[in-house]
N, CA, C and O atoms as a DFTB+ gen file, in Angstrom:
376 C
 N C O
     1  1     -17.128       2.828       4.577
     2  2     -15.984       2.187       3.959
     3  2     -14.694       2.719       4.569
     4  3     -13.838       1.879       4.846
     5  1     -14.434       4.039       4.822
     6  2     -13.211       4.617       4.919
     7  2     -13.304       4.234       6.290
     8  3     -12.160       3.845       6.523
     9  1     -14.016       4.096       7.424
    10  2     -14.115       3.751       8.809
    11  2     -13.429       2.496       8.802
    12  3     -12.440       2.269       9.499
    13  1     -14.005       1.607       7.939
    14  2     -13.658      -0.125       8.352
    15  2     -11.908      -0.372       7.597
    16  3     -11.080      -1.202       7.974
    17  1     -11.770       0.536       6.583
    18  2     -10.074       0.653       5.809
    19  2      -9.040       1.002       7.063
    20  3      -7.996       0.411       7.339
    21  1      -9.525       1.918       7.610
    22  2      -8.772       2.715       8.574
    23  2      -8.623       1.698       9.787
    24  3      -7.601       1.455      10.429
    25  1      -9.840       1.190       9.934
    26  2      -9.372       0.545      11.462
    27  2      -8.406      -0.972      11.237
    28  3      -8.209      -1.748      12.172
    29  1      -7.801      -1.229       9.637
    30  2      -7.218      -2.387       9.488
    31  2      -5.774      -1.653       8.880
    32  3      -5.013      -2.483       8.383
    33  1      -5.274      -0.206       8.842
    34  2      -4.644       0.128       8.214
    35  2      -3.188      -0.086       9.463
    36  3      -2.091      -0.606       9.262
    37  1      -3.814       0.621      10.882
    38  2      -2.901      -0.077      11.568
    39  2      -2.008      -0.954      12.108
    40  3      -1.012      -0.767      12.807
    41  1      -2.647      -2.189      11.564
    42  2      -2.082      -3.685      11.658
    43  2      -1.393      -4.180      10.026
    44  3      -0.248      -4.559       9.782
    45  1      -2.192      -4.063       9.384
    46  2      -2.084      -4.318       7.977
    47  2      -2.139      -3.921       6.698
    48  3      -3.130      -3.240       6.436
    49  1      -1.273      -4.159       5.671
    50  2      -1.108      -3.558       4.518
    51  2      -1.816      -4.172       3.261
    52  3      -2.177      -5.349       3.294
    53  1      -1.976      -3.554       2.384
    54  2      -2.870      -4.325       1.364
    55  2      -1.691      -5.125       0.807
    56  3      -2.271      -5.885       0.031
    57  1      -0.463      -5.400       0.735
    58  2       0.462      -6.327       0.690
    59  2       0.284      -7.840       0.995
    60  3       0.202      -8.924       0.418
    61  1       0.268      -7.176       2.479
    62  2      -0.003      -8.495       3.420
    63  2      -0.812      -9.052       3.799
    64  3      -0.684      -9.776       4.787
    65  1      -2.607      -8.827       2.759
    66  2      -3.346      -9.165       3.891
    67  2      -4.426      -8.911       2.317
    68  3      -4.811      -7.953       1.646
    69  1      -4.558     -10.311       2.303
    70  2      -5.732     -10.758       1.098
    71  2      -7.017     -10.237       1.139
    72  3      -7.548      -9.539       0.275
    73  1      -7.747     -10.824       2.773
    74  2      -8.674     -10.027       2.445
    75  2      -9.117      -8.633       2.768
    76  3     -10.246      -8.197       2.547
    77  1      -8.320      -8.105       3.206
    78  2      -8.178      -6.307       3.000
    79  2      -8.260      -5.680       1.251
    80  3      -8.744      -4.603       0.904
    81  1      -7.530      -6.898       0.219
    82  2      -7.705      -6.677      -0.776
    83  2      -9.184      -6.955      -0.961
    84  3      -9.813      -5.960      -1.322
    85  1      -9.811      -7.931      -0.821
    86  2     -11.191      -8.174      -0.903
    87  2     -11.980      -7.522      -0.721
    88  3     -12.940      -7.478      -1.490
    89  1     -11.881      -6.648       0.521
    90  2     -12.676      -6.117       1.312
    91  2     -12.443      -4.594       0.389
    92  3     -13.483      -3.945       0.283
    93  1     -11.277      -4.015      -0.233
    94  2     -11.348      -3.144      -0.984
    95  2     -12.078      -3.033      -1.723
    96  3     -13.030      -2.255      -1.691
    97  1     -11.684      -4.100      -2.909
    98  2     -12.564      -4.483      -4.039
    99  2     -13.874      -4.638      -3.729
   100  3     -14.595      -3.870      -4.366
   101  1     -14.263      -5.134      -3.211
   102  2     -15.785      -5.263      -3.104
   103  2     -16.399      -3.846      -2.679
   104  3     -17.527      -3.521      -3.051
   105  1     -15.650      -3.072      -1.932
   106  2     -16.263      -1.653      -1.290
   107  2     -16.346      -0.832      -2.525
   108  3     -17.314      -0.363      -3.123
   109  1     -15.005      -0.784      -2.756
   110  2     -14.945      -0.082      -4.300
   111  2     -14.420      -0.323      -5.583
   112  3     -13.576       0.368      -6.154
   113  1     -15.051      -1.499      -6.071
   114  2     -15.001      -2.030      -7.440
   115  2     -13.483      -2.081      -7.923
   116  3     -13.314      -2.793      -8.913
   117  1     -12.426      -1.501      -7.443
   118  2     -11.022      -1.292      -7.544
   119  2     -10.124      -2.647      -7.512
   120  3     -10.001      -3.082      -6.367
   121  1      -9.696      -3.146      -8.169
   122  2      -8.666      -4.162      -7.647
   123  2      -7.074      -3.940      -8.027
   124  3      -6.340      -4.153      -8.992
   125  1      -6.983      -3.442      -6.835
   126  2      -5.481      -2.568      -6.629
   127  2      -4.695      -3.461      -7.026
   128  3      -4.146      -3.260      -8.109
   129  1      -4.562      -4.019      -6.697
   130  2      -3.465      -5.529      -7.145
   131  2      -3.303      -6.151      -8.520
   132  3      -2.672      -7.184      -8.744
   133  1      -3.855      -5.511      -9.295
   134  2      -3.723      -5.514     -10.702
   135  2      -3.285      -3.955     -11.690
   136  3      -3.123      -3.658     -12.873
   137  1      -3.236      -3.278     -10.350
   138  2      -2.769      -1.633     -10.910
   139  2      -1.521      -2.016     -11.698
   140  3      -0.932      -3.090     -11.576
   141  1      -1.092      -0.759     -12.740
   142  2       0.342      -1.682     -13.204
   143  2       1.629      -0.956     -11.833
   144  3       2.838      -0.929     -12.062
   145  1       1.254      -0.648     -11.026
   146  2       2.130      -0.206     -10.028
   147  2       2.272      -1.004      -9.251
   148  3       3.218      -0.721      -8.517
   149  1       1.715      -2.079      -8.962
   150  2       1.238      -2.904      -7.901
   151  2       2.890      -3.758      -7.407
   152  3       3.406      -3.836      -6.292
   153  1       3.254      -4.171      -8.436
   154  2       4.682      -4.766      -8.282
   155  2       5.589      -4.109      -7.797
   156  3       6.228      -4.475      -6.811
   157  1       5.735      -3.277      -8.282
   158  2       7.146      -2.358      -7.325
   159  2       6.271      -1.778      -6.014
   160  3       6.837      -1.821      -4.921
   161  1       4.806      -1.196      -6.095
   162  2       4.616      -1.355      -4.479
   163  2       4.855      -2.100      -3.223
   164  3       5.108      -1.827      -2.050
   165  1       4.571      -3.719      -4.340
   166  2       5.437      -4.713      -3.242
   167  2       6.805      -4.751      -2.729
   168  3       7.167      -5.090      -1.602
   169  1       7.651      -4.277      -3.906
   170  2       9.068      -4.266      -3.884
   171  2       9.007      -2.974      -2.721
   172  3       9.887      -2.838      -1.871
   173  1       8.160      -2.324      -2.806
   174  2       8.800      -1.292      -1.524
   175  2       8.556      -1.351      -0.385
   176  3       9.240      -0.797       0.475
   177  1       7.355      -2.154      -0.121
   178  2       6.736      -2.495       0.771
   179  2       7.987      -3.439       2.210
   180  3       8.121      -3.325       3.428
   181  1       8.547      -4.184       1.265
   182  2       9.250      -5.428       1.385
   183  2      10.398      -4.435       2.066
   184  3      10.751      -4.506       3.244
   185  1      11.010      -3.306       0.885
   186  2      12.620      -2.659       1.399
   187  2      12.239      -2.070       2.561
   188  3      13.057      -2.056       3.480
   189  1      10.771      -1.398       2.770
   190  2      10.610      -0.617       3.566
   191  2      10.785      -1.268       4.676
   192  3      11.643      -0.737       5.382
   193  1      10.112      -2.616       5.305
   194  2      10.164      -3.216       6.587
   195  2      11.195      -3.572       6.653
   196  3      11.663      -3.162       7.714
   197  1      12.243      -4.419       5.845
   198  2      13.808      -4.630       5.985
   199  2      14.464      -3.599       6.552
   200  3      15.176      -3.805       7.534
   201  1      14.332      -2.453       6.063
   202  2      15.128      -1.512       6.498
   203  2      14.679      -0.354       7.725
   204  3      15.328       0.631       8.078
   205  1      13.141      -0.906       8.316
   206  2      12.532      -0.092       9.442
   207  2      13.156      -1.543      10.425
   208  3      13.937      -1.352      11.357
   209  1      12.678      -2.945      10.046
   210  2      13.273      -3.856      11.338
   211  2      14.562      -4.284      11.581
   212  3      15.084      -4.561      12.660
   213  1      15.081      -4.311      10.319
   214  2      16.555      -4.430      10.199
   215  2      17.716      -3.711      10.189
   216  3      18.897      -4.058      10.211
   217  1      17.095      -2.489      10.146
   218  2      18.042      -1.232      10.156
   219  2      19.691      -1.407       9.571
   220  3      20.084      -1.971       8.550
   221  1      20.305      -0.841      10.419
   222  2      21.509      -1.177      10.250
   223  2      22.179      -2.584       9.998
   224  3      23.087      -2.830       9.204
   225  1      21.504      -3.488      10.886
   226  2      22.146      -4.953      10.443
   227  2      21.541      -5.645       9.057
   228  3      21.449      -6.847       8.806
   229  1      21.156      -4.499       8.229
   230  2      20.917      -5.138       7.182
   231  2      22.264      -5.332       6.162
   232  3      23.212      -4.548       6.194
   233  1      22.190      -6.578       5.193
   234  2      23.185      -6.721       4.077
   235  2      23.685      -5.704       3.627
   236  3      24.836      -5.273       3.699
   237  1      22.563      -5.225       3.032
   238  2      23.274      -3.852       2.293
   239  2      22.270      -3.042       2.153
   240  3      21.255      -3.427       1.574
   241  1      22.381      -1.741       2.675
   242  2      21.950      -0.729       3.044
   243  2      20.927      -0.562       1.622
   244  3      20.989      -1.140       0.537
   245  1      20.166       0.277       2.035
   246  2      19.368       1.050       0.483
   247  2      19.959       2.261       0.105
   248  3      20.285       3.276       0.722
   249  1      20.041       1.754      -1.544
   250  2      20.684       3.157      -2.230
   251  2      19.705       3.992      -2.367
   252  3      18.498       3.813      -2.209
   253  1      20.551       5.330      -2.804
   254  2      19.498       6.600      -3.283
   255  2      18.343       5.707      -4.347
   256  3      17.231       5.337      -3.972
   257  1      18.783       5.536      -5.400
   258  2      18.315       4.819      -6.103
   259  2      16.753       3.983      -6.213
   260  3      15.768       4.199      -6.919
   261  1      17.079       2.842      -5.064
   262  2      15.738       2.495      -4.303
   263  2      14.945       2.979      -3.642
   264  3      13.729       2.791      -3.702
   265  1      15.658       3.821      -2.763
   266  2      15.086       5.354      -1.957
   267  2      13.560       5.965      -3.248
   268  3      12.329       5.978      -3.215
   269  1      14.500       6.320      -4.087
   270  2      13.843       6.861      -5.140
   271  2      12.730       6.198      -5.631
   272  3      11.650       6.767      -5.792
   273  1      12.952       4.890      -5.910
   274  2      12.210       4.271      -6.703
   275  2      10.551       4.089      -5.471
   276  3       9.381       3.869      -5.783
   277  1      11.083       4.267      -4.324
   278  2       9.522       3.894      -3.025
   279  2       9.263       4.989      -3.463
   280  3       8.172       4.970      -4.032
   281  1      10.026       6.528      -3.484
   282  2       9.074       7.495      -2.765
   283  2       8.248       7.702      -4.237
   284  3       7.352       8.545      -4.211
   285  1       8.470       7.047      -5.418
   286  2       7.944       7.506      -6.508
   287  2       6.062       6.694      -6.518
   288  3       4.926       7.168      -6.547
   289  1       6.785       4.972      -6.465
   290  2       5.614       4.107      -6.252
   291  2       4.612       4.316      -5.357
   292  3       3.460       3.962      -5.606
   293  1       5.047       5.064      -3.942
   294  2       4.570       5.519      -2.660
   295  2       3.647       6.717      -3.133
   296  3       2.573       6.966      -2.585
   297  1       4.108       7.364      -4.092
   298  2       3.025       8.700      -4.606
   299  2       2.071       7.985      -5.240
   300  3       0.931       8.170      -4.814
   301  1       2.230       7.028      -6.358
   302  2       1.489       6.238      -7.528
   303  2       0.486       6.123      -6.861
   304  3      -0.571       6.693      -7.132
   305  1       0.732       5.093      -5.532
   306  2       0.014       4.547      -4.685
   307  2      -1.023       4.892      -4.131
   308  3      -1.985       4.203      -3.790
   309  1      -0.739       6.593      -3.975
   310  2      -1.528       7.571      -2.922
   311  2      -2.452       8.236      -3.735
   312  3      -3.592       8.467      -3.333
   313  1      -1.973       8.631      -5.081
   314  2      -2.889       8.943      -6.263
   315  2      -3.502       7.947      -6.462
   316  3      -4.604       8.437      -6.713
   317  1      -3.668       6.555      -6.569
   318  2      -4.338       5.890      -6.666
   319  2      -5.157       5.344      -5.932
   320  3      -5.940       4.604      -6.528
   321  1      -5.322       5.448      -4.490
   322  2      -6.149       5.819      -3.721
   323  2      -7.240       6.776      -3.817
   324  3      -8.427       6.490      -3.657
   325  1      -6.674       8.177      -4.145
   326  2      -7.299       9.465      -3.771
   327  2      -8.676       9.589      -5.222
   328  3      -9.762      10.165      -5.272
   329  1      -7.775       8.589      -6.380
   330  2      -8.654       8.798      -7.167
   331  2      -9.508       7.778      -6.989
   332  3     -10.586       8.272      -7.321
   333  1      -9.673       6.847      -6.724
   334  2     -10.463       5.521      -6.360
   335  2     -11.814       6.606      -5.151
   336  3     -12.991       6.866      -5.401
   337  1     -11.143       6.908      -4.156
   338  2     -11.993       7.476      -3.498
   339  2     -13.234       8.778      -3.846
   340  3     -14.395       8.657      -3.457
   341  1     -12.942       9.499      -4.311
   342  2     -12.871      10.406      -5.239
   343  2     -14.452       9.876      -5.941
   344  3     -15.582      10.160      -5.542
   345  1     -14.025       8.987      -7.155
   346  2     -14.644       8.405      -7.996
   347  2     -16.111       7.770      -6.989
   348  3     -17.276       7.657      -7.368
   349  1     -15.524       7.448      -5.654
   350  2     -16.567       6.630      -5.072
   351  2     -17.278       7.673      -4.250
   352  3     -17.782       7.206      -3.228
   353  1     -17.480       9.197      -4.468
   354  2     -17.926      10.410      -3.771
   355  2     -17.063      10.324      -2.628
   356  3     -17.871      10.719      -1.788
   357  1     -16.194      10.135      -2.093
   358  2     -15.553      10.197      -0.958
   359  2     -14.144      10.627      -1.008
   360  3     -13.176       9.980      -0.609
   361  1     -14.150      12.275      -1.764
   362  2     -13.100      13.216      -2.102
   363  2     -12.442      14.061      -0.924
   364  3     -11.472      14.802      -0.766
   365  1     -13.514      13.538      -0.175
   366  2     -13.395      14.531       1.373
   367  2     -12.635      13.637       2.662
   368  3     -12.624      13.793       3.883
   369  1     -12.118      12.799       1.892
   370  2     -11.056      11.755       2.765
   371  2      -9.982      11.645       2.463
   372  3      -9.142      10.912       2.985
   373  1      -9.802      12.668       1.189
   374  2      -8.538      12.462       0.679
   375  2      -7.456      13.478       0.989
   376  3      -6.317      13.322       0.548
């Protein structure tokens, strides 16, 4: 499982890419996309590429604020991984 996650993690995000969600869920019974975090993951997902492709010529810059609000969802996210994995004997990937 963690072989076939990894080799799609490069190209794609569980954001962007349905059946990566599928392919989760089915590996490990998890359907991330119903976490109650799942929404503002998107929301960061979204500021994050605006502001990695758009950089500076973006509208309006990101506040501390939003800053804040990724690196919080960005942990949620990672705990929610680690425990998903974890749960599925695969603590040693985390």
């Amino acid at each position: 499982m963690v072989k076939i996650i990894k080799g799609y993690q490069r190209r794609y995000t569980f954001v962007q890419d349905e059946r990566l969600q599928r392919l989760w869920t089915s590996l490990s019974g998890d359907q991330i996309q119903k976490a109650s975090f799942w929404e503002r993951y998107t929301k960061h997902v979204k500021r994050r590429n605006d502001a990695v492709h758009q950089g500076m010529h973006r509208d309006a810059p990101v506040t501390l604020a939003a800053a804040n609000q990724s690196i919080t969802v960005a942990g949620e996210f990672i705990a929610h991984l680690r425990n998903v994995l974890s749960t599925n004997g695969l603590a040693s990937y985390t």
